[in-house]
Amino acid sequence: MQFDPFVIPFNIGLYFILIYAVVRCVLWFRDLSRADKLRLQRGFFGRPFAKSLKEIFMESLIHRKILKSNFRLGYMHMSLAFGWFLLILFGTIEADIFGTRHLNPPYKAIFFKFFNPEHGRNGIEAFYAFIMDFLLAFILSGLLLAVIKRFSSRVVGMKKTTRLKTLDKVALTSLWLIFPSRLLAESFTSAAYDTGSFLTGSLGSVFASFLPVNELAYPFWWLYSISLGTFFILLPLTRYMHIPTELFLIFARNSGIRTGDHYGAFTEIQTYSCSSCGICIDTCQLNLSTGITDIQSAYLLKGIRNNEDVKDIANNCLMCGRCDQNCPVGIELTPIRMIMRREPETKSGDNGFFEKYFPSHVKIPVPKTNGSLVYGWLPAVKTTKAEVLYFAGCMTHLTPAIKKSMIKILDAAGVNYNFMDEEGGVCCGRPLMLAGKYKQARELINYNSKIIKQSGANILVTSCPICYKVFRESYYLNIDVYHHSQFINSLINEDVLRLRFLRKKITYHSPCELGRRSGVYAEPKEVLKHVGRLQLTRHEDENAYCCGGSLGNMHISYAQKKKIASDAAKDLTRNNPDILATACPLCKKTFSPVTETPVADIAEIVAEAIILSHPDKKNYSKVISLKEPVDISE
Amino acid sequence: MKNKVIVIGGGTAGMEVAGQLAKHDCTVTLLERSAETGGHVRDWYHLFPDRKDSREVINYLENLIRHKSISLFTDTDVNDIVRENDFFVVRTSDGKELQADAIVVSTGFDLFRSERKEEYGYGIYDNVISSADLEKMFRNDEIKLQNGNIPSKIGMVHCVGSRDEKVGNVYCSKLCCVTAVKQAIEIVKRIPEAKVFCFYMDIRMGGALYEELYKEAQQDYGVNFIRGKVSEVSQDIDNKLITKVEDTLTGRPLKIGLDMLVLMAGMEMAESGQKIALSAELDTGENRFFKATDLHYGSNKSNKNGIFYAGTCTAPMNITETISHARAAVIDVIDYLNDRSN
């Protein structure tokens, strides 16, 4: 058996990281809820497994999503991940075929050149050596980009890159050293034996002309091994933990596990799957408009990993979900942030060295209402029976034009409805949830639930996407919840609402809570197409802006919110629409003061287009059939 | 040769400047973007604190600019101002190129568009009107609801578009408080059985005789002052305006059904003034009004030598202050012209 002491650091590192990864996965699995464990077990023997393998190949190795959005950055990630993967794969095959024996220990593949210096002189061997050189060159080109990115992120098409902690820097250095040291070690050995392909061979000959390559080769093989070993040992303490964790995450997600509002093993897996690539910083409007660059999701997750107090980071966010859409790993960033806004049950303490590898995390339980009620003084309300319940919501009461339009539409369509908060109602609870006050929110939810149940309605229509989201996800009601844009769309489709064409150019701004956070993109646009000419912008659907008026952020000033709003409005009205349409009273309120273009809610536009006296007008009669909204769970 | 001065804006300040400059031997061109001179005063009925008929002020100003050295161009917008050597060239919307030795900017203010505070329902509910609308009603002598009835419960909302970060105006317009008091008295005078409620954040009665008027409103006219901001307004089936407000002195939320709601619109830098600020590179402050070189002794001077400010284009002012500020601008212009010819 071929052996040399220099392979020891590599071996220690490799076996350490393999054992560590297994132990960590077992611990995570143990912490999953019973239902999630079952999901995972089922997923292992079903389609999710194949799907995960495909996803791991496409995303963890090829980095398809990053390639699509930013080629240079994608190339950097792909060359390092996919290149390294191929190098190991081909190295193993090489060692197996051309080595002295079959089924070698891993180090034989990694240090093949050292043990087989004569390899690659001619024929198939030379061709194989060419492939190996080519892969090394591929990785090195990515590494070059990575080094440049550290010093100037703009080169790879990024405006910002993440800041690192000390351990990350040590790990980063060892990662950077791996491939250059391999290149040099192989070049020196190749020069000594006059082998090597286009890269190591030619570089070796150059070195041989002025360097004592025979003596130099050995120390560089040591350096190569030490870099690998250091990298593996430090990996669990750094952001590179994302490499093994991401595999587990992809499998868990494909098995149907979601974050929910519980801080548990899955949240932790997601936290460790973040590679700090910084794409979330680039898409964040707080960065783009107000230059705030220390609160984005990459920093939130890093803070959670390091057991820091992340309250300020968690609270300083518009909760628009743009980063979720753009995260190449697909981490549920905004739901995690929602959890981090709540009060933790235990405080995080300082971790010892061992605990750094197996950190204990804070517990953040889902609060329940118990004991004394904060809103116990709210009066009991009696409702009349109705088929459809209309809940305008606080923000709609502050934008009465929308409320008035909705009443006109409901009346024109002959809907048998009951205006639940006509006299002013109780808040839906979402603003409190956004502020981390789940317990208080639950009280309001219970209060409203009683009223809704009493009414006997089958359908709840709301004008506010903020209410819509919470009604749909956090109320345990046997009732269909619709945003008014969906309801109007169904009224049009059922032909109980006749509209004329307004001959206006309309640009639609998709509200965060309705679009990205609830998955309703199509219906509002369908409605608008009935009444006007819909102009598309570069910010449709998932790419929509946040208006900046978010209830989710109480940290930034009005001036900063206004800056975000006016930047967004400016971009949205670039092709001079007659109306900037939205489907959210808060978006309307935020955009109105910052743009010359009239801003209107869909309901207002539809109300203007209503043809009132229609001769054979059918009245809205039965519960209409609507497609189930897309399920995106929080 | 006589010095030529162009005055941009024919409201109170512009007319006063033009008249006084003409008296001091200047040739004045007065540019007004609307069809008539007089500015906002023309829309007002009575002026506080003495309830003087605004037409008296208009008459005074019109007499002042009836002068052979003053040429008036109405319906004329200013496109830009360019300095060429020693003089200025003003290009107007109708293609004129006017030359002048000095320029006085008196573009005044715009009344805050109350539609922007949608929660108050201006333009949505029938009987929500602005303070300017109420003045028109006074002038036409018919304070009526949309359906022709006489209102009996009337609310006045202070600080609409003033001291409101959400609309981007942090400053106090300072005249709306006294306007509300004046209008409240006027309403009770005309409809003695009417109940008037003023919803205020702070009552700012800083001018001469304002405080006396405030006292009079409470003692003699029974106007109710409620300290609290209106949060939202809705309309019930009888067209009553259900107004939600917190009485912060008793710490109680209130809900009042009113017949009519009057919004005390604040003052904002005129849009036409902002256009001029951009084209002539004149400094503006955080509040968007023109920024004078010194708040204490240079309140008429701009950052461009030879361009001066008069009136409410620099800050909210009442008529008295506007006329004083305009007269002060005249002194600065004459100083500038004298210095130049020496």
PDB file of N, CA, C and O in Angstrom, chain B residues 221-261:
ATOM      1  N   TYR B 221     -68.962  82.197  21.067  1.00  0.00           N
ATOM      2  CA  TYR B 221     -69.569  81.436  19.975  1.00  0.00           C
ATOM      3  C   TYR B 221     -69.687  79.939  20.291  1.00  0.00           C
ATOM      4  O   TYR B 221     -70.185  79.174  19.477  1.00  0.00           O
ATOM      5  N   GLY B 222     -69.188  79.535  21.455  1.00  0.00           N
ATOM      6  CA  GLY B 222     -69.358  78.147  21.891  1.00  0.00           C
ATOM      7  C   GLY B 222     -68.705  77.113  21.001  1.00  0.00           C
ATOM      8  O   GLY B 222     -69.185  75.989  20.872  1.00  0.00           O
ATOM      9  N   VAL B 223     -67.595  77.496  20.366  1.00  0.00           N
ATOM     10  CA  VAL B 223     -66.897  76.524  19.530  1.00  0.00           C
ATOM     11  C   VAL B 223     -66.168  75.526  20.438  1.00  0.00           C
ATOM     12  O   VAL B 223     -65.532  75.917  21.404  1.00  0.00           O
ATOM     13  N   ASN B 224     -66.298  74.224  20.129  1.00  0.00           N
ATOM     14  CA  ASN B 224     -65.646  73.189  20.929  1.00  0.00           C
ATOM     15  C   ASN B 224     -64.267  72.885  20.367  1.00  0.00           C
ATOM     16  O   ASN B 224     -64.145  72.615  19.177  1.00  0.00           O
ATOM     17  N   PHE B 225     -63.288  72.903  21.235  1.00  0.00           N
ATOM     18  CA  PHE B 225     -61.943  72.528  20.782  1.00  0.00           C
ATOM     19  C   PHE B 225     -61.591  71.188  21.393  1.00  0.00           C
ATOM     20  O   PHE B 225     -61.569  71.040  22.609  1.00  0.00           O
ATOM     21  N   ILE B 226     -61.316  70.205  20.547  1.00  0.00           N
ATOM     22  CA  ILE B 226     -60.987  68.863  21.017  1.00  0.00           C
ATOM     23  C   ILE B 226     -59.563  68.542  20.597  1.00  0.00           C
ATOM     24  O   ILE B 226     -59.237  68.607  19.405  1.00  0.00           O
ATOM     25  N   ARG B 227     -58.728  68.239  21.593  1.00  0.00           N
ATOM     26  CA  ARG B 227     -57.323  68.008  21.272  1.00  0.00           C
ATOM     27  C   ARG B 227     -57.132  66.551  20.854  1.00  0.00           C
ATOM     28  O   ARG B 227     -57.166  65.648  21.683  1.00  0.00           O
ATOM     29  N   GLY B 228     -56.965  66.345  19.573  1.00  0.00           N
ATOM     30  CA  GLY B 228     -56.763  64.985  19.069  1.00  0.00           C
ATOM     31  C   GLY B 228     -56.842  64.988  17.558  1.00  0.00           C
ATOM     32  O   GLY B 228     -57.502  65.835  16.952  1.00  0.00           O
ATOM     33  N   LYS B 229     -56.139  64.058  16.976  1.00  0.00           N
ATOM     34  CA  LYS B 229     -56.106  63.996  15.524  1.00  0.00           C
ATOM     35  C   LYS B 229     -57.199  63.074  15.013  1.00  0.00           C
ATOM     36  O   LYS B 229     -57.424  62.001  15.580  1.00  0.00           O
ATOM     37  N   VAL B 230     -57.866  63.495  13.972  1.00  0.00           N
ATOM     38  CA  VAL B 230     -58.884  62.636  13.363  1.00  0.00           C
ATOM     39  C   VAL B 230     -58.180  61.452  12.719  1.00  0.00           C
ATOM     40  O   VAL B 230     -57.205  61.627  11.993  1.00  0.00           O
ATOM     41  N   SER B 231     -58.637  60.227  13.024  1.00  0.00           N
ATOM     42  CA  SER B 231     -57.955  59.073  12.446  1.00  0.00           C
ATOM     43  C   SER B 231     -58.613  58.655  11.142  1.00  0.00           C
ATOM     44  O   SER B 231     -57.941  58.409  10.159  1.00  0.00           O
ATOM     45  N   GLU B 232     -59.925  58.562  11.129  1.00  0.00           N
ATOM     46  CA  GLU B 232     -60.570  58.221   9.874  1.00  0.00           C
ATOM     47  C   GLU B 232     -62.007  58.704   9.856  1.00  0.00           C
ATOM     48  O   GLU B 232     -62.604  58.974  10.890  1.00  0.00           O
ATOM     49  N   VAL B 233     -62.532  58.820   8.642  1.00  0.00           N
ATOM     50  CA  VAL B 233     -63.887  59.318   8.458  1.00  0.00           C
ATOM     51  C   VAL B 233     -64.615  58.323   7.581  1.00  0.00           C
ATOM     52  O   VAL B 233     -64.070  57.838   6.593  1.00  0.00           O
ATOM     53  N   SER B 234     -65.844  57.981   7.963  1.00  0.00           N
ATOM     54  CA  SER B 234     -66.647  57.173   7.054  1.00  0.00           C
ATOM     55  C   SER B 234     -68.039  57.783   6.989  1.00  0.00           C
ATOM     56  O   SER B 234     -68.360  58.687   7.746  1.00  0.00           O
ATOM     57  N   GLN B 235     -68.834  57.266   6.068  1.00  0.00           N
ATOM     58  CA  GLN B 235     -70.125  57.876   5.838  1.00  0.00           C
ATOM     59  C   GLN B 235     -71.194  56.855   6.186  1.00  0.00           C
ATOM     60  O   GLN B 235     -71.081  55.701   5.800  1.00  0.00           O
ATOM     61  N   ASP B 236     -72.231  57.273   6.910  1.00  0.00           N
ATOM     62  CA  ASP B 236     -73.275  56.292   7.174  1.00  0.00           C
ATOM     63  C   ASP B 236     -74.398  56.455   6.171  1.00  0.00           C
ATOM     64  O   ASP B 236     -74.321  57.263   5.249  1.00  0.00           O
ATOM     65  N   ILE B 237     -75.440  55.698   6.383  1.00  0.00           N
ATOM     66  CA  ILE B 237     -76.509  55.620   5.388  1.00  0.00           C
ATOM     67  C   ILE B 237     -77.225  56.962   5.191  1.00  0.00           C
ATOM     68  O   ILE B 237     -77.712  57.267   4.115  1.00  0.00           O
ATOM     69  N   ASP B 238     -77.241  57.823   6.244  1.00  0.00           N
ATOM     70  CA  ASP B 238     -77.883  59.142   6.115  1.00  0.00           C
ATOM     71  C   ASP B 238     -76.897  60.210   5.672  1.00  0.00           C
ATOM     72  O   ASP B 238     -77.129  61.402   5.875  1.00  0.00           O
ATOM     73  N   ASN B 239     -75.768  59.787   5.096  1.00  0.00           N
ATOM     74  CA  ASN B 239     -74.736  60.734   4.668  1.00  0.00           C
ATOM     75  C   ASN B 239     -74.068  61.474   5.821  1.00  0.00           C
ATOM     76  O   ASN B 239     -73.425  62.491   5.617  1.00  0.00           O
ATOM     77  N   LYS B 240     -74.258  60.978   7.040  1.00  0.00           N
ATOM     78  CA  LYS B 240     -73.545  61.577   8.176  1.00  0.00           C
ATOM     79  C   LYS B 240     -72.088  61.136   8.096  1.00  0.00           C
ATOM     80  O   LYS B 240     -71.797  60.007   7.694  1.00  0.00           O
ATOM     81  N   LEU B 241     -71.203  62.030   8.494  1.00  0.00           N
ATOM     82  CA  LEU B 241     -69.774  61.682   8.466  1.00  0.00           C
ATOM     83  C   LEU B 241     -69.382  61.172   9.852  1.00  0.00           C
ATOM     84  O   LEU B 241     -69.356  61.936  10.812  1.00  0.00           O
ATOM     85  N   ILE B 242     -69.127  59.881   9.926  1.00  0.00           N
ATOM     86  CA  ILE B 242     -68.746  59.291  11.206  1.00  0.00           C
ATOM     87  C   ILE B 242     -67.247  59.532  11.375  1.00  0.00           C
ATOM     88  O   ILE B 242     -66.420  58.977  10.660  1.00  0.00           O
ATOM     89  N   THR B 243     -66.934  60.402  12.306  1.00  0.00           N
ATOM     90  CA  THR B 243     -65.553  60.830  12.472  1.00  0.00           C
ATOM     91  C   THR B 243     -64.970  60.207  13.733  1.00  0.00           C
ATOM     92  O   THR B 243     -65.539  60.327  14.802  1.00  0.00           O
ATOM     93  N   LYS B 244     -63.833  59.529  13.540  1.00  0.00           N
ATOM     94  CA  LYS B 244     -63.175  58.906  14.695  1.00  0.00           C
ATOM     95  C   LYS B 244     -62.011  59.793  15.108  1.00  0.00           C
ATOM     96  O   LYS B 244     -61.181  60.175  14.281  1.00  0.00           O
ATOM     97  N   VAL B 245     -61.973  60.076  16.387  1.00  0.00           N
ATOM     98  CA  VAL B 245     -60.913  60.946  16.882  1.00  0.00           C
ATOM     99  C   VAL B 245     -60.651  60.574  18.333  1.00  0.00           C
ATOM    100  O   VAL B 245     -61.540  60.079  19.017  1.00  0.00           O
ATOM    101  N   GLU B 246     -59.420  60.768  18.760  1.00  0.00           N
ATOM    102  CA  GLU B 246     -59.150  60.507  20.170  1.00  0.00           C
ATOM    103  C   GLU B 246     -59.078  61.830  20.907  1.00  0.00           C
ATOM    104  O   GLU B 246     -58.351  62.738  20.485  1.00  0.00           O
ATOM    105  N   ASP B 247     -59.853  61.950  21.968  1.00  0.00           N
ATOM    106  CA  ASP B 247     -59.722  63.138  22.810  1.00  0.00           C
ATOM    107  C   ASP B 247     -58.550  62.874  23.740  1.00  0.00           C
ATOM    108  O   ASP B 247     -58.665  62.152  24.723  1.00  0.00           O
ATOM    109  N   THR B 248     -57.409  63.481  23.410  1.00  0.00           N
ATOM    110  CA  THR B 248     -56.195  63.132  24.167  1.00  0.00           C
ATOM    111  C   THR B 248     -56.175  63.783  25.542  1.00  0.00           C
ATOM    112  O   THR B 248     -55.355  63.420  26.374  1.00  0.00           O
ATOM    113  N   LEU B 249     -57.046  64.742  25.791  1.00  0.00           N
ATOM    114  CA  LEU B 249     -57.054  65.368  27.121  1.00  0.00           C
ATOM    115  C   LEU B 249     -57.812  64.499  28.123  1.00  0.00           C
ATOM    116  O   LEU B 249     -57.458  64.424  29.290  1.00  0.00           O
ATOM    117  N   THR B 250     -58.853  63.816  27.636  1.00  0.00           N
ATOM    118  CA  THR B 250     -59.559  62.909  28.540  1.00  0.00           C
ATOM    119  C   THR B 250     -59.093  61.477  28.318  1.00  0.00           C
ATOM    120  O   THR B 250     -59.447  60.587  29.079  1.00  0.00           O
ATOM    121  N   GLY B 251     -58.288  61.268  27.235  1.00  0.00           N
ATOM    122  CA  GLY B 251     -57.771  59.930  26.946  1.00  0.00           C
ATOM    123  C   GLY B 251     -58.855  58.986  26.469  1.00  0.00           C
ATOM    124  O   GLY B 251     -58.796  57.794  26.731  1.00  0.00           O
ATOM    125  N   ARG B 252     -59.872  59.503  25.784  1.00  0.00           N
ATOM    126  CA  ARG B 252     -60.974  58.657  25.336  1.00  0.00           C
ATOM    127  C   ARG B 252     -61.100  58.690  23.815  1.00  0.00           C
ATOM    128  O   ARG B 252     -60.982  59.754  23.209  1.00  0.00           O
ATOM    129  N   PRO B 253     -61.347  57.547  23.201  1.00  0.00           N
ATOM    130  CA  PRO B 253     -61.648  57.590  21.780  1.00  0.00           C
ATOM    131  C   PRO B 253     -63.081  58.098  21.572  1.00  0.00           C
ATOM    132  O   PRO B 253     -63.976  57.734  22.322  1.00  0.00           O
ATOM    133  N   LEU B 254     -63.265  58.959  20.594  1.00  0.00           N
ATOM    134  CA  LEU B 254     -64.586  59.515  20.329  1.00  0.00           C
ATOM    135  C   LEU B 254     -65.040  59.106  18.943  1.00  0.00           C
ATOM    136  O   LEU B 254     -64.240  58.880  18.059  1.00  0.00           O
ATOM    137  N   LYS B 255     -66.329  59.062  18.778  1.00  0.00           N
ATOM    138  CA  LYS B 255     -66.902  58.804  17.465  1.00  0.00           C
ATOM    139  C   LYS B 255     -68.039  59.802  17.335  1.00  0.00           C
ATOM    140  O   LYS B 255     -68.990  59.761  18.117  1.00  0.00           O
ATOM    141  N   ILE B 256     -67.920  60.744  16.420  1.00  0.00           N
ATOM    142  CA  ILE B 256     -68.935  61.790  16.300  1.00  0.00           C
ATOM    143  C   ILE B 256     -69.545  61.735  14.899  1.00  0.00           C
ATOM    144  O   ILE B 256     -68.829  61.624  13.910  1.00  0.00           O
ATOM    145  N   GLY B 257     -70.836  61.827  14.838  1.00  0.00           N
ATOM    146  CA  GLY B 257     -71.499  61.943  13.539  1.00  0.00           C
ATOM    147  C   GLY B 257     -71.638  63.412  13.183  1.00  0.00           C
ATOM    148  O   GLY B 257     -72.239  64.178  13.922  1.00  0.00           O
ATOM    149  N   LEU B 258     -71.046  63.825  12.067  1.00  0.00           N
ATOM    150  CA  LEU B 258     -71.056  65.232  11.687  1.00  0.00           C
ATOM    151  C   LEU B 258     -71.763  65.402  10.341  1.00  0.00           C
ATOM    152  O   LEU B 258     -71.839  64.466   9.548  1.00  0.00           O
ATOM    153  N   ASP B 259     -72.273  66.630  10.119  1.00  0.00           N
ATOM    154  CA  ASP B 259     -72.896  66.897   8.822  1.00  0.00           C
ATOM    155  C   ASP B 259     -71.855  67.317   7.803  1.00  0.00           C
ATOM    156  O   ASP B 259     -71.979  67.051   6.615  1.00  0.00           O
ATOM    157  N   MET B 260     -70.867  68.026   8.301  1.00  0.00           N
ATOM    158  CA  MET B 260     -69.884  68.587   7.383  1.00  0.00           C
ATOM    159  C   MET B 260     -68.521  68.584   8.049  1.00  0.00           C
ATOM    160  O   MET B 260     -68.414  68.752   9.263  1.00  0.00           O
ATOM    161  N   LEU B 261     -67.508  68.334   7.248  1.00  0.00           N
ATOM    162  CA  LEU B 261     -66.151  68.336   7.780  1.00  0.00           C
ATOM    163  C   LEU B 261     -65.318  69.291   6.931  1.00  0.00           C
ATOM    164  O   LEU B 261     -65.334  69.210   5.697  1.00  0.00           O
TER     165      LEU B 261
END
